[in-house]
Amino acid sequence: MLNLTRDGEYAVRAVLYLSSQPEGKISLISEIAETQEVPKSYLSKIMQHLVRAGLVRSRRGINGGFMLARPAESITMRQAIEAVEGPIFLNICLVKKGECHRDDFCPVHPVWKEAQRRLLEVLDGKTMAALASDGEALSKKVKKKQK
Amino acid sequence: MLNLTRDGEYAVRAVLYLSSQPEGKISLISEIAETQEVPKSYLSKIMQHLVRAGLVRSRRGINGGFMLARPAESITMRQAIEAVEGPIFLNICLVKKGECHRDDFCPVHPVWKEAQRRLLEVLDGKTMAALASDGEALSKKVKKKQK
DNA sequence: GACAATAAAGATGATTTTAGTCCTATTTAT
DNA sequence: ATAAATAGGACTAAAATCATCTTTATTGTC
Ligand code: SF4
Ligand code: SF4
């Protein structure tokens, strides 16, 4: 259906939240869930995926919680999404050569290849650090407007 | 999940097939189904959508079948897909302003907007006439290789 | 008018995905 | 020990996906 699932959406929100926190701070799942408006028990699953994918580090027990496993500059939007949704393929023939047996004579195949390239270019080009900085700028603007 | 459904895939195949036929020729559903490797009864539904969307014209009864309703030069890949899948939105916030109430302060929103713009640029930029011509060139190449 | 060929329309259904919830186990600081 | 946290797995309702089948309507030919 060519659209993002809630998994992907929530993953981006969660990683972005962690990226916006001060270096070294540990965030609770309930804190992320509330600010990012994600159901807490659902978010729990998302966070597990992010940990396994190596984007986020977790600590259990008292004073536990989540923090980024790597610098926000090194995490792209694509990585956050693919951590929970798996690799992005706009059409099955992009999975690998031969996945659709028509691919060697199909004129549509190259179009999907190009479309996917352009889409990923955008998602690869946006780091969580950049998003966090954009977010700060935006929240200043919004506050000004509310005056 | 960010990938095309069989509906969209089959719609493109069907319209492309019609675009590759000689001007004015009427094609049977069984003929399209066989050459394009689409289940016949499924294709029947797809064709109905294409007719209602105004891309294809149908005729019932003996000597009936399908043909393009407009020149192949004026039908884009996007139109074929959207005729059966509905409008493409990579994320819900692209449906319309306010669909996600976070959109006015969300730094991720503009990224999806840009990603979608680039994706649609590709799909809008490919007409069925162009695909048909690419297809002809490809089939010549494939035949040469088989020698 | 009967008949055969063809698409239109709608009912049905199996399977998978989506979008969650809930409960128990495990880890950890005090 | 205990309380506070995440980890992990079982479960579920609703929707989407990918079809199939049957009946109806239309149309050309004899
Ligand atoms: S676009 Fe062509 S190659 Fe890709 S899935 Fe469709 S038929 Fe196969
Ligand atoms: S990207 Fe931002 S605006 Fe779009 S759906 Fe997610 S939160 Fe809402």
CSV table of C-alpha atoms (C1' of nucleotides) and ligand atoms in Angstrom, one decimal:
chain,number,residue,atom,x,y,z
A,1,MET,CA,0.0,0.0,0.0
A,2,LEU,CA,3.1,2.2,-0.2
A,3,ASN,CA,2.7,3.7,3.3
A,4,LEU,CA,4.6,3.6,6.5
A,5,THR,CA,3.3,1.4,9.3
A,6,ARG,CA,2.9,2.7,12.9
A,7,ASP,CA,5.9,0.6,13.8
A,8,GLY,CA,8.1,2.8,11.5
A,9,GLU,CA,6.5,6.0,12.6
A,10,TYR,CA,6.9,5.3,16.3
A,11,ALA,CA,10.4,4.1,15.8
A,12,VAL,CA,11.4,7.4,14.3
A,13,ARG,CA,9.6,9.3,17.0
A,14,ALA,CA,11.4,7.3,19.7
A,15,VAL,CA,14.9,7.6,18.3
A,16,LEU,CA,14.3,11.3,17.6
A,17,TYR,CA,13.3,11.8,21.2
A,18,LEU,CA,16.4,10.1,22.5
A,19,SER,CA,18.4,12.2,20.1
A,20,SER,CA,17.0,15.4,21.5
A,21,GLN,CA,17.9,14.5,25.1
A,22,PRO,CA,21.1,15.7,26.7
A,23,GLU,CA,24.1,13.4,26.1
A,24,GLY,CA,24.2,10.5,28.5
A,25,LYS,CA,20.7,10.9,29.9
A,26,ILE,CA,18.7,7.8,30.3
A,27,SER,CA,15.0,8.0,29.4
A,28,LEU,CA,12.1,5.9,30.7
A,29,ILE,CA,9.8,4.1,28.4
A,30,SER,CA,6.8,5.9,30.0
A,31,GLU,CA,8.5,9.3,29.4
A,32,ILE,CA,9.0,8.5,25.7
A,33,ALA,CA,5.5,7.1,25.3
A,34,GLU,CA,3.9,10.2,26.8
A,35,THR,CA,5.8,12.9,25.0
A,36,GLN,CA,5.7,11.1,21.6
A,37,GLU,CA,2.1,10.0,22.0
A,38,VAL,CA,2.7,6.3,21.5
A,39,PRO,CA,0.9,3.5,23.5
A,40,LYS,CA,3.3,2.5,26.2
A,41,SER,CA,3.0,-1.3,25.9
A,42,TYR,CA,3.3,-1.0,22.1
A,43,LEU,CA,6.4,1.2,22.4
A,44,SER,CA,8.0,-1.5,24.5
A,45,LYS,CA,8.1,-3.8,21.5
A,46,ILE,CA,9.4,-1.0,19.3
A,47,MET,CA,12.2,-0.3,21.7
A,48,GLN,CA,13.2,-4.0,21.8
A,49,HIS,CA,13.7,-3.9,18.0
A,50,LEU,CA,15.7,-0.7,18.2
A,51,VAL,CA,18.0,-2.3,20.8
A,52,ARG,CA,18.5,-5.5,18.8
A,53,ALA,CA,19.3,-3.4,15.7
A,54,GLY,CA,22.0,-1.6,17.7
A,55,LEU,CA,20.6,1.9,17.5
A,56,VAL,CA,19.6,2.1,21.2
A,57,ARG,CA,21.1,0.8,24.4
A,58,SER,CA,18.9,-0.3,27.3
A,59,ARG,CA,19.5,-0.8,31.0
A,60,ARG,CA,17.2,-2.8,33.2
A,61,GLY,CA,16.3,-2.4,36.8
A,62,ILE,CA,16.2,0.7,39.0
A,63,ASN,CA,17.5,3.8,37.1
A,64,GLY,CA,17.2,1.8,33.9
A,65,GLY,CA,15.8,3.1,30.7
A,66,PHE,CA,17.0,3.8,27.2
A,67,MET,CA,19.7,5.9,25.5
A,68,LEU,CA,21.2,6.1,22.0
A,69,ALA,CA,23.8,3.4,21.4
A,70,ARG,CA,25.6,5.7,18.9
A,71,PRO,CA,25.9,9.4,18.1
A,72,ALA,CA,22.7,10.9,16.6
A,73,GLU,CA,24.8,12.1,13.7
A,74,SER,CA,25.4,8.5,12.7
A,75,ILE,CA,21.7,7.3,12.8
A,76,THR,CA,19.6,8.0,9.7
A,77,MET,CA,15.9,8.0,9.4
A,78,ARG,CA,16.1,5.0,7.1
A,79,GLN,CA,18.0,3.0,9.8
A,80,ALA,CA,15.3,3.8,12.4
A,81,ILE,CA,12.6,2.6,10.0
A,82,GLU,CA,14.3,-0.5,8.8
A,83,ALA,CA,15.1,-1.5,12.3
A,84,VAL,CA,11.5,-2.2,12.9
A,85,GLU,CA,10.0,-2.7,9.5
A,86,GLY,CA,12.8,-4.6,7.8
A,87,PRO,CA,14.4,-3.5,4.6
A,88,ILE,CA,12.5,-1.2,2.4
A,89,PHE,CA,11.5,-2.5,-1.1
A,90,LEU,CA,8.9,-0.6,-3.1
A,91,ASN,CA,8.2,-3.7,-5.2
A,92,ILE,CA,9.2,-7.3,-4.8
A,93,CYS,CA,11.5,-7.2,-7.8
A,94,LEU,CA,13.8,-5.0,-5.8
A,95,VAL,CA,14.4,-7.6,-3.2
A,96,LYS,CA,16.9,-9.4,-5.4
A,97,LYS,CA,17.5,-10.2,-9.0
A,98,GLY,CA,15.2,-13.0,-10.0
A,99,GLU,CA,12.7,-12.5,-7.3
A,100,CYS,CA,10.3,-11.6,-10.1
A,101,HIS,CA,11.2,-13.8,-13.1
A,102,ARG,CA,10.1,-11.0,-15.5
A,103,ASP,CA,12.7,-8.6,-14.3
A,104,ASP,CA,15.1,-9.2,-17.2
A,105,PHE,CA,12.7,-8.1,-19.8
A,106,CYS,CA,10.4,-5.8,-17.8
A,107,PRO,CA,10.4,-2.1,-18.6
A,108,VAL,CA,8.8,-1.3,-15.3
A,109,HIS,CA,11.5,-2.7,-13.2
A,110,PRO,CA,14.1,0.1,-13.8
A,111,VAL,CA,11.4,2.6,-12.9
A,112,TRP,CA,10.9,1.1,-9.5
A,113,LYS,CA,14.7,0.9,-9.1
A,114,GLU,CA,15.0,4.6,-9.7
A,115,ALA,CA,12.0,5.4,-7.5
A,116,GLN,CA,13.4,3.5,-4.6
A,117,ARG,CA,16.8,5.0,-5.1
A,118,ARG,CA,15.3,8.5,-4.9
A,119,LEU,CA,13.2,7.6,-1.9
A,120,LEU,CA,16.1,6.1,0.0
A,121,GLU,CA,18.3,9.1,-0.9
A,122,VAL,CA,16.0,11.2,1.2
A,123,LEU,CA,15.7,8.9,4.1
A,124,ASP,CA,19.5,8.2,4.1
A,125,GLY,CA,20.2,11.9,3.9
A,126,LYS,CA,18.4,12.8,7.1
A,127,THR,CA,20.3,12.0,10.4
A,128,MET,CA,18.6,12.1,13.8
A,129,ALA,CA,20.9,14.9,14.8
A,130,ALA,CA,19.6,17.0,11.9
A,131,LEU,CA,16.0,16.1,12.7
A,132,ALA,CA,16.6,17.1,16.4
A,133,SER,CA,18.1,20.4,15.4
A,134,ASP,CA,15.2,21.0,13.0
A,135,GLY,CA,12.8,20.2,15.8
A,136,GLU,CA,14.3,22.7,18.1
A,137,ALA,CA,14.1,25.4,15.4
A,138,LEU,CA,10.5,24.5,14.8
A,139,SER,CA,9.4,24.6,18.4
A,140,LYS,CA,10.9,28.2,18.7
A,141,LYS,CA,8.8,29.2,15.7
A,142,VAL,CA,5.6,27.7,17.1
A,143,LYS,CA,6.1,29.5,20.5
A,144,LYS,CA,6.6,32.8,18.7
A,145,LYS,CA,3.3,32.3,16.8
A,146,GLN,CA,1.4,31.6,20.0
A,147,LYS,CA,2.3,34.9,21.5
B,1,MET,CA,4.9,-1.5,4.7
B,2,LEU,CA,6.0,0.8,1.9
B,3,ASN,CA,5.5,-1.6,-0.9
B,4,LEU,CA,3.2,-2.0,-3.8
B,5,THR,CA,0.3,-4.4,-3.6
B,6,ARG,CA,-0.5,-6.9,-6.4
B,7,ASP,CA,-3.4,-4.7,-7.3
B,8,GLY,CA,-1.0,-1.9,-8.3
B,9,GLU,CA,1.5,-4.2,-10.0
B,10,TYR,CA,-1.2,-6.0,-12.1
B,11,ALA,CA,-2.8,-2.7,-13.0
B,12,VAL,CA,0.5,-1.4,-14.5
B,13,ARG,CA,1.0,-4.7,-16.3
B,14,ALA,CA,-2.5,-4.6,-17.8
B,15,VAL,CA,-2.4,-1.0,-18.9
B,16,LEU,CA,1.1,-1.5,-20.3
B,17,TYR,CA,-0.1,-4.5,-22.3
B,18,LEU,CA,-3.0,-2.5,-23.8
B,19,SER,CA,-0.5,0.3,-24.6
B,20,SER,CA,1.7,-2.2,-26.5
B,21,GLN,CA,-1.2,-3.3,-28.7
B,22,PRO,CA,-1.9,-1.8,-32.1
B,23,GLU,CA,-4.1,1.3,-32.0
B,24,GLY,CA,-7.8,0.3,-31.9
B,25,LYS,CA,-7.3,-3.3,-31.2
B,26,ILE,CA,-9.5,-4.8,-28.5
B,27,SER,CA,-8.0,-7.3,-26.1
B,28,LEU,CA,-9.7,-10.1,-24.2
B,29,ILE,CA,-9.3,-10.4,-20.5
B,30,SER,CA,-8.0,-13.9,-20.9
B,31,GLU,CA,-5.3,-12.7,-23.3
B,32,ILE,CA,-4.1,-10.0,-20.9
B,33,ALA,CA,-4.2,-12.5,-18.0
B,34,GLU,CA,-2.1,-15.1,-19.8
B,35,THR,CA,0.6,-12.8,-21.2
B,36,GLN,CA,0.9,-10.7,-18.1
B,37,GLU,CA,0.7,-13.7,-15.7
B,38,VAL,CA,-2.2,-12.4,-13.7
B,39,PRO,CA,-5.0,-14.7,-12.4
B,40,LYS,CA,-7.9,-14.2,-14.7
B,41,SER,CA,-10.7,-13.7,-12.2
B,42,TYR,CA,-8.5,-11.3,-10.2
B,43,LEU,CA,-7.6,-9.3,-13.3
B,44,SER,CA,-11.3,-8.9,-14.0
B,45,LYS,CA,-11.7,-6.8,-10.8
B,46,ILE,CA,-8.6,-4.8,-11.7
B,47,MET,CA,-9.9,-4.0,-15.1
B,48,GLN,CA,-13.2,-2.8,-13.6
B,49,HIS,CA,-11.3,-0.3,-11.6
B,50,LEU,CA,-9.3,0.9,-14.6
B,51,VAL,CA,-12.5,1.4,-16.5
B,52,ARG,CA,-14.1,3.4,-13.7
B,53,ALA,CA,-11.0,5.5,-13.4
B,54,GLY,CA,-11.3,6.4,-17.1
B,55,LEU,CA,-8.0,4.8,-18.2
B,56,VAL,CA,-9.5,1.9,-20.1
B,57,ARG,CA,-12.7,1.4,-22.1
B,58,SER,CA,-14.6,-1.9,-22.2
B,59,ARG,CA,-17.1,-3.5,-24.5
B,60,ARG,CA,-19.3,-6.3,-23.5
B,61,GLY,CA,-20.7,-9.2,-25.6
B,62,ILE,CA,-19.2,-10.9,-28.6
B,63,ASN,CA,-16.1,-9.2,-29.9
B,64,GLY,CA,-16.0,-7.4,-26.6
B,65,GLY,CA,-12.9,-6.7,-24.5
B,66,PHE,CA,-10.7,-3.8,-23.5
B,67,MET,CA,-8.8,-1.0,-25.0
B,68,LEU,CA,-7.2,2.2,-23.8
B,69,ALA,CA,-9.6,5.1,-23.3
B,70,ARG,CA,-6.9,7.7,-23.9
B,71,PRO,CA,-3.6,7.8,-25.7
B,72,ALA,CA,-0.8,5.9,-24.0
B,73,GLU,CA,1.2,9.1,-24.0
B,74,SER,CA,-1.3,10.6,-21.6
B,75,ILE,CA,-1.3,7.8,-19.0
B,76,THR,CA,1.3,7.7,-16.4
B,77,MET,CA,2.5,4.9,-14.2
B,78,ARG,CA,1.2,6.8,-11.2
B,79,GLN,CA,-2.3,7.0,-12.7
B,80,ALA,CA,-2.4,3.3,-13.3
B,81,ILE,CA,-1.4,2.6,-9.7
B,82,GLU,CA,-3.7,5.1,-8.1
B,83,ALA,CA,-6.6,3.9,-10.2
B,84,VAL,CA,-6.6,0.7,-8.2
B,85,GLU,CA,-4.8,1.5,-5.0
B,86,GLY,CA,-6.2,5.0,-4.4
B,87,PRO,CA,-3.9,8.0,-3.8
B,88,ILE,CA,-0.4,7.4,-2.7
B,89,PHE,CA,0.6,8.7,0.7
B,90,LEU,CA,3.9,7.6,2.2
B,91,ASN,CA,2.7,8.7,5.7
B,92,ILE,CA,-0.7,9.7,7.1
B,93,CYS,CA,0.4,13.3,7.6
B,94,LEU,CA,0.6,13.7,3.8
B,95,VAL,CA,-3.1,13.0,3.4
B,96,LYS,CA,-4.0,16.6,4.4
B,97,LYS,CA,-2.8,19.2,6.8
B,98,GLY,CA,-4.0,18.4,10.3
B,99,GLU,CA,-4.4,14.7,9.6
B,100,CYS,CA,-1.6,14.2,12.2
B,101,HIS,CA,-2.0,16.9,14.8
B,102,ARG,CA,1.8,17.0,15.3
B,103,ASP,CA,2.5,18.2,11.7
B,104,ASP,CA,2.9,21.8,12.6
B,105,PHE,CA,5.9,21.2,14.9
B,106,CYS,CA,7.2,17.9,13.6
B,107,PRO,CA,10.6,18.0,12.0
B,108,VAL,CA,9.9,14.6,10.3
B,109,HIS,CA,6.9,15.8,8.4
B,110,PRO,CA,8.9,17.8,5.8
B,111,VAL,CA,11.1,14.8,5.1
B,112,TRP,CA,8.1,12.7,4.2
B,113,LYS,CA,6.8,15.5,2.0
B,114,GLU,CA,10.1,15.6,0.1
B,115,ALA,CA,10.4,11.8,-0.1
B,116,GLN,CA,6.9,11.6,-1.5
B,117,ARG,CA,7.6,14.4,-4.0
B,118,ARG,CA,10.6,12.6,-5.3
B,119,LEU,CA,8.8,9.3,-5.6
B,120,LEU,CA,5.9,10.7,-7.4
B,121,GLU,CA,8.2,12.6,-9.7
B,122,VAL,CA,9.4,9.3,-11.0
B,123,LEU,CA,6.0,7.7,-11.3
B,124,ASP,CA,4.5,10.8,-12.9
B,125,GLY,CA,7.5,11.0,-15.3
B,126,LYS,CA,6.9,7.7,-16.9
B,127,THR,CA,4.1,7.4,-19.4
B,128,MET,CA,2.7,4.1,-20.7
B,129,ALA,CA,3.9,5.0,-24.2
B,130,ALA,CA,7.5,5.4,-22.8
B,131,LEU,CA,7.2,2.0,-21.0
B,132,ALA,CA,5.9,0.3,-24.1
B,133,SER,CA,8.8,1.6,-26.1
B,134,ASP,CA,11.3,0.6,-23.5
B,135,GLY,CA,9.7,-2.8,-23.5
B,136,GLU,CA,10.1,-3.2,-27.2
B,137,ALA,CA,13.8,-2.3,-27.0
B,138,LEU,CA,14.3,-4.7,-24.1
B,139,SER,CA,12.7,-7.7,-25.8
B,140,LYS,CA,15.0,-7.2,-28.8
B,141,LYS,CA,18.0,-7.2,-26.5
B,142,VAL,CA,16.8,-10.4,-24.8
B,143,LYS,CA,16.3,-12.2,-28.1
B,144,LYS,CA,19.8,-11.3,-29.2
B,145,LYS,CA,21.3,-12.7,-26.0
B,146,GLN,CA,19.4,-16.0,-26.5
B,147,LYS,CA,21.1,-16.6,-29.8
C,1,DG,C1',-35.8,-14.9,-30.9
C,2,DA,C1',-32.3,-18.1,-29.4
C,3,DC,C1',-27.7,-18.5,-28.4
C,4,DA,C1',-23.0,-17.8,-27.4
C,5,DA,C1',-19.4,-14.8,-26.0
C,6,DT,C1',-18.0,-11.4,-23.2
C,7,DA,C1',-17.5,-8.0,-19.3
C,8,DA,C1',-19.8,-6.1,-14.7
C,9,DA,C1',-20.9,-6.7,-10.2
C,10,DG,C1',-21.2,-8.7,-5.9
C,11,DA,C1',-20.6,-12.4,-2.4
C,12,DT,C1',-17.4,-15.1,-0.2
C,13,DG,C1',-13.1,-16.7,2.0
C,14,DA,C1',-8.3,-18.0,3.5
C,15,DT,C1',-4.3,-16.0,5.0
C,16,DT,C1',-1.4,-12.3,6.5
C,17,DT,C1',-0.5,-7.9,8.5
C,18,DT,C1',-1.4,-4.3,11.6
C,19,DA,C1',-1.8,-2.4,15.9
C,20,DG,C1',-2.2,-3.2,19.7
C,21,DT,C1',-2.7,-5.5,25.1
C,22,DC,C1',-1.3,-8.3,28.9
C,23,DC,C1',1.3,-11.3,31.7
C,24,DT,C1',5.5,-13.3,33.4
C,25,DA,C1',10.5,-13.3,33.7
C,26,DT,C1',14.8,-11.1,34.3
C,27,DT,C1',17.9,-7.6,35.8
C,28,DT,C1',19.7,-4.2,39.0
C,29,DA,C1',20.4,-0.5,42.7
C,30,DT,C1',19.5,0.1,47.3
D,1,DA,C1',14.5,-8.8,50.1
D,2,DT,C1',12.4,-5.5,47.4
D,3,DA,C1',11.0,-2.1,44.2
D,4,DA,C1',11.8,-0.4,39.7
D,5,DA,C1',12.7,-1.0,35.4
D,6,DT,C1',13.2,-3.6,30.6
D,7,DA,C1',12.8,-8.3,27.9
D,8,DG,C1',10.1,-11.5,25.9
D,9,DG,C1',6.3,-14.1,24.6
D,10,DA,C1',1.3,-15.1,24.3
D,11,DC,C1',-2.8,-13.4,22.8
D,12,DT,C1',-6.4,-10.7,20.0
D,13,DA,C1',-9.5,-7.8,17.1
D,14,DA,C1',-9.8,-5.6,13.0
D,15,DA,C1',-8.3,-4.7,8.5
D,16,DA,C1',-5.9,-5.6,4.3
D,17,DT,C1',-4.3,-8.7,0.8
D,18,DC,C1',-5.1,-11.8,-2.7
D,19,DA,C1',-7.7,-14.0,-4.6
D,20,DT,C1',-12.3,-17.3,-6.4
D,21,DC,C1',-17.0,-18.1,-7.7
D,22,DT,C1',-21.6,-17.1,-9.2
D,23,DT,C1',-25.0,-14.3,-11.2
D,24,DT,C1',-26.4,-10.6,-14.2
D,25,DA,C1',-26.2,-7.6,-18.1
D,26,DT,C1',-24.8,-6.6,-22.8
D,27,DT,C1',-23.9,-7.6,-27.6
D,28,DG,C1',-23.2,-9.7,-32.1
D,29,DT,C1',-24.6,-13.7,-35.1
D,30,DC,C1',-27.7,-17.2,-36.8
E,1,SF4,S1,7.9,-4.3,-12.2
E,1,SF4,FE1,8.4,-5.9,-13.6
E,1,SF4,S2,10.1,-6.9,-12.6
E,1,SF4,FE2,9.1,-5.7,-11.0
E,1,SF4,S3,7.6,-7.0,-10.1
E,1,SF4,FE3,6.5,-6.0,-11.8
E,1,SF4,S4,6.8,-7.4,-13.5
E,1,SF4,FE4,8.3,-8.0,-12.0
E,2,SF4,S1,6.1,12.4,10.6
E,2,SF4,FE1,5.4,13.9,12.1
E,2,SF4,S2,3.6,14.9,11.1
E,2,SF4,FE2,4.0,13.0,10.0
E,2,SF4,S3,2.8,11.5,11.0
E,2,SF4,FE3,4.8,11.4,12.0
E,2,SF4,S4,4.5,12.8,13.7
E,2,SF4,FE4,2.8,13.2,12.4
